[in-house]
Coordinates of N, CA and C in Angstrom, one line a residue:
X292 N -30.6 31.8 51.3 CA -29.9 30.9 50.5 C -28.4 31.1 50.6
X293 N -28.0 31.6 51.9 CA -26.5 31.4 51.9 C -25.4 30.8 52.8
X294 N -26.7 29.8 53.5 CA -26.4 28.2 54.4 C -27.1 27.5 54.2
X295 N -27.2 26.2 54.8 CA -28.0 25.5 54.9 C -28.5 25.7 56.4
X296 N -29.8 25.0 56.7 CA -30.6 25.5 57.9 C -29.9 24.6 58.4
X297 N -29.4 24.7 60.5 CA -29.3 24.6 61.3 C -30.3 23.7 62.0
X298 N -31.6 24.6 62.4 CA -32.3 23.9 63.0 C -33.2 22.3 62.7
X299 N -32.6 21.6 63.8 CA -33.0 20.6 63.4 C -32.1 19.6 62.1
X300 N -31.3 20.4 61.8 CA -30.7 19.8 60.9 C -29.5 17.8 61.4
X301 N -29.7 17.0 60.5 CA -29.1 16.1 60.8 C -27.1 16.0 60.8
X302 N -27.0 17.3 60.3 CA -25.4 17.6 60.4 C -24.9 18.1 61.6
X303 N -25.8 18.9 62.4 CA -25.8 19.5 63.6 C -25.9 18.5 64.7
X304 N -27.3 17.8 64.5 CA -27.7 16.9 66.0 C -27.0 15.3 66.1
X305 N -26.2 15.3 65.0 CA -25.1 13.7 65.2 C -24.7 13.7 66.5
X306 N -25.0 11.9 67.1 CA -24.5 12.0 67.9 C -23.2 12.1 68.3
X307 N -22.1 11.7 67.3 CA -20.8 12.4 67.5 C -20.8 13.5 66.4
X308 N -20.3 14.8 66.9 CA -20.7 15.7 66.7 C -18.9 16.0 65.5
X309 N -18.4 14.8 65.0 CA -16.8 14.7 64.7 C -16.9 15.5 63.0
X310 N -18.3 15.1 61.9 CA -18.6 15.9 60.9 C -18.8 16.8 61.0
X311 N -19.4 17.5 62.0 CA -19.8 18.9 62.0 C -18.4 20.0 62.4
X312 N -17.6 19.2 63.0 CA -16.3 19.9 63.9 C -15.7 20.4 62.0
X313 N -15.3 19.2 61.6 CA -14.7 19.8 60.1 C -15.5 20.3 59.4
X314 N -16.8 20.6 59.5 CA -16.8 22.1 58.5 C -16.2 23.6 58.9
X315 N -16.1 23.2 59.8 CA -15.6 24.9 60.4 C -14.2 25.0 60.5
X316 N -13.3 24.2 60.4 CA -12.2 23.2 60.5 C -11.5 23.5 59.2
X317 N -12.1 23.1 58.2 CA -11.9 22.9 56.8 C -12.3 23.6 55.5
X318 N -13.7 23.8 55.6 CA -14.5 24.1 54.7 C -15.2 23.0 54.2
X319 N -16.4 23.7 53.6 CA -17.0 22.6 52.9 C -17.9 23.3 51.4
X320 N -18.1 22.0 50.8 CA -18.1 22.9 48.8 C -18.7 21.7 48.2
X321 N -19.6 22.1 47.3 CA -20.6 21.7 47.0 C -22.5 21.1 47.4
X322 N -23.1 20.8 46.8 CA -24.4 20.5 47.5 C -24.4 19.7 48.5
X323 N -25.5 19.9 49.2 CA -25.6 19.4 50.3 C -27.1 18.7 50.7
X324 N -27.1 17.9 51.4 CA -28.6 17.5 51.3 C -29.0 17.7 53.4
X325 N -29.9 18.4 53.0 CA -30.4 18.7 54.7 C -31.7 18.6 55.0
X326 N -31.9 17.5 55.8 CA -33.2 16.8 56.3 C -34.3 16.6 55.0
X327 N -33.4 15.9 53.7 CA -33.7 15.2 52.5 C -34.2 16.7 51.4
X328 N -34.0 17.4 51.6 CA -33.8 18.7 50.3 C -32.4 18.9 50.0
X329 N -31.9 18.8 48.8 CA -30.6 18.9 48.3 C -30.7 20.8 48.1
X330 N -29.5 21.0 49.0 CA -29.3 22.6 48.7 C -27.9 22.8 48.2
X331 N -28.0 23.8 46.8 CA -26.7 24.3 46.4 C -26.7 25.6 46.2
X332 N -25.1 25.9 46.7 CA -24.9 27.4 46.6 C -23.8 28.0 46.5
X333 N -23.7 29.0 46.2 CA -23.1 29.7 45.3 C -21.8 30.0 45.5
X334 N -21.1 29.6 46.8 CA -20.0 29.5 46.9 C -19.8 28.4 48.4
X335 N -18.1 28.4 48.3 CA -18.0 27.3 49.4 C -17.8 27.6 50.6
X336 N -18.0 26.9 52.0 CA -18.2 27.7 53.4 C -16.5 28.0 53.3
X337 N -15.8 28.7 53.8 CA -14.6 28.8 53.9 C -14.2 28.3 55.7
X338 N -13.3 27.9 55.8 CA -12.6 27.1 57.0 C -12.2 27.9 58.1
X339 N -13.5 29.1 58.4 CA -13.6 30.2 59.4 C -13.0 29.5 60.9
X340 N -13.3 28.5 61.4 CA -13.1 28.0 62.0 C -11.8 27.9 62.8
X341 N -11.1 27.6 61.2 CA -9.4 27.4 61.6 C -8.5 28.3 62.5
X342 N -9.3 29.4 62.4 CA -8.3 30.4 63.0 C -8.9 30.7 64.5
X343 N -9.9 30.0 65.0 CA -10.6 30.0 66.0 C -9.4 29.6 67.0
X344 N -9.6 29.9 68.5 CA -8.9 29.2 69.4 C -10.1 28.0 69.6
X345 N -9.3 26.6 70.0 CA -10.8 25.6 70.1 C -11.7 25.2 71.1
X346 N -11.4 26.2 72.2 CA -12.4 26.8 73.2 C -13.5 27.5 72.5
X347 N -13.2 28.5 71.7 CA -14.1 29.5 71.0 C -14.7 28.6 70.2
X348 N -14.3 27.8 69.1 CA -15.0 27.0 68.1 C -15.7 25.7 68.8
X349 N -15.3 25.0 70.0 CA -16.3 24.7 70.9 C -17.4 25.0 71.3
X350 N -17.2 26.3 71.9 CA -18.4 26.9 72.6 C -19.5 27.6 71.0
X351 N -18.9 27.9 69.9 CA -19.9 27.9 68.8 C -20.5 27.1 68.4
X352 N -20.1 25.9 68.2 CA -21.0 24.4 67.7 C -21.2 23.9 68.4
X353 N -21.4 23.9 69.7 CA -22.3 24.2 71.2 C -23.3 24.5 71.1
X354 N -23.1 26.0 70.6 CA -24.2 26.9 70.4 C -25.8 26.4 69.6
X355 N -24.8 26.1 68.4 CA -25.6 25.8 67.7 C -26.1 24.3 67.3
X356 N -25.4 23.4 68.5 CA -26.3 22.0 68.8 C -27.2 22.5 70.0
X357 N -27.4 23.3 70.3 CA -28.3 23.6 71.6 C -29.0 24.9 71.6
X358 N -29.4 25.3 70.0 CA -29.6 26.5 70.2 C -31.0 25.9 69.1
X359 N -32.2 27.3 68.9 CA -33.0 27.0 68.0 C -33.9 25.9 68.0
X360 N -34.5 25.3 69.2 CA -34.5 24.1 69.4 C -33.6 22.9 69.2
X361 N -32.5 23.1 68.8 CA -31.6 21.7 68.7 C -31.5 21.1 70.4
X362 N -31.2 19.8 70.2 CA -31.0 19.5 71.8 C -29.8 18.4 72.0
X363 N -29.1 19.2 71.4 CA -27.7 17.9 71.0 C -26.7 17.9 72.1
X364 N -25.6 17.3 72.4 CA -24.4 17.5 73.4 C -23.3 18.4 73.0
X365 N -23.3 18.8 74.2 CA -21.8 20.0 73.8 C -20.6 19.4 72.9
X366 N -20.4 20.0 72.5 CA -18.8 19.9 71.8 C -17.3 20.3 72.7
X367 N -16.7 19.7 72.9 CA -15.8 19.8 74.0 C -14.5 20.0 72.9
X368 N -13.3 20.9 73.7 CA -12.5 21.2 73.1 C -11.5 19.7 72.9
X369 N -11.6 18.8 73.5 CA -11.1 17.5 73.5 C -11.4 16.8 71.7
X370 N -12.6 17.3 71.8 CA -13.5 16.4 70.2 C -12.6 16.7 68.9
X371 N -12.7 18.4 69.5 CA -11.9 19.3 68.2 C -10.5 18.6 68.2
X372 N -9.7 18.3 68.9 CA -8.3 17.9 68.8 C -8.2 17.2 68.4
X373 N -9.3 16.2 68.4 CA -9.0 14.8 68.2 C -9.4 14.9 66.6
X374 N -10.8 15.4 66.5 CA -10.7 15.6 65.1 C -8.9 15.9 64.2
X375 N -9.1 17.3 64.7 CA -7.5 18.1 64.7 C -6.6 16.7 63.8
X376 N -6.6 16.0 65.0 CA -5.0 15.0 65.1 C -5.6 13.8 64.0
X377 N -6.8 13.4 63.8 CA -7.6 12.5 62.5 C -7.1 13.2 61.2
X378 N -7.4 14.3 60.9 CA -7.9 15.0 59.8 C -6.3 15.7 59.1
X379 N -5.9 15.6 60.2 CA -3.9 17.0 60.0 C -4.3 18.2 58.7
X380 N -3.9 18.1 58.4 CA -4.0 18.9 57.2 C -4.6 18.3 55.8
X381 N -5.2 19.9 55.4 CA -6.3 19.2 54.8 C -6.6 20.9 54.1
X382 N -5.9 20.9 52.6 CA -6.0 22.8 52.4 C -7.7 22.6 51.6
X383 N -8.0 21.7 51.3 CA -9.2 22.2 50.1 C -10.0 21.8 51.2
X384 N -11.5 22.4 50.9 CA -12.9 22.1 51.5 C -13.4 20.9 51.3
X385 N -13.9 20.2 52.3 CA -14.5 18.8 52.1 C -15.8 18.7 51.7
X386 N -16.3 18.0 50.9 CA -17.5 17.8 49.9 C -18.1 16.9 51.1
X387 N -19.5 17.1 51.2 CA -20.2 16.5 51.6 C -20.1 14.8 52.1
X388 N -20.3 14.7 50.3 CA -19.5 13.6 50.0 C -18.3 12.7 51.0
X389 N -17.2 13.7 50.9 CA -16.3 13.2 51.8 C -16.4 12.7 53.2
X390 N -16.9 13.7 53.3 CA -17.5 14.0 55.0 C -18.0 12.8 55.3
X391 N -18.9 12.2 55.0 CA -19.7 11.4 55.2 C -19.6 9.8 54.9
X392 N -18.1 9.8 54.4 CA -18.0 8.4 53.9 C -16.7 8.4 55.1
X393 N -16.5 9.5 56.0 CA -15.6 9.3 57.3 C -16.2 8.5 58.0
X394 N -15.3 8.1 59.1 CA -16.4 7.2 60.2 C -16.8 8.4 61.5
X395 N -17.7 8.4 61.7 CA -18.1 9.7 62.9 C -17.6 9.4 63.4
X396 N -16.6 8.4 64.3 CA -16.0 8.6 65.6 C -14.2 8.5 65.0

């Protein structure tokens, strides 16, 4: 209970992979609903991400669109920027919520 699952998950296998880039990016806080079970927990992901170079934070949400059974497309450091240059700054964690009333591309 201190993620939500991964595998198979519908936040992970999008075909633009542009929500998943800002959780790691940003953070993210409050419930979350994953392959229709709402999970809450006890604190918010923090924006580990940010400090990534975006080769590194590429090749991790790579990882884990293609890992565990997932069978998603790589994340290219191109996606991250562009997210990057969408999103600019942004100090609080994005709510599910938010996330998802973005446009994936």
């Amino acid at each position: 209970n201190q993620a939500p699952p991964l595998a198979g998950s519908e936040w992970v296998l999008a075909e633009n992979p542009a929500r998943l880039i800002r959780i790691p990016l940003y953070g993210l806080e409050g419930p979350i609903s994953v392959k229709g079970q709402r999970m809450v927990f006890p604190a918010a992901m923090l924006a580990i991400g940010a400090s990534l170079p975006e080769d590194d934070l590429a090749a991790v949400l790579t990882y884990i669109r293609q890992a565990w059974g997932n069978k998603a497309s790589p994340v290219s450091v191109e996606q991250i920027k562009a997210v990057k240059a969408q999103v600019g700054n942004h100090p609080q964690p994005f709510t599910p919520e938010q996330l998802l009333a973005m446009p994936e591309k």
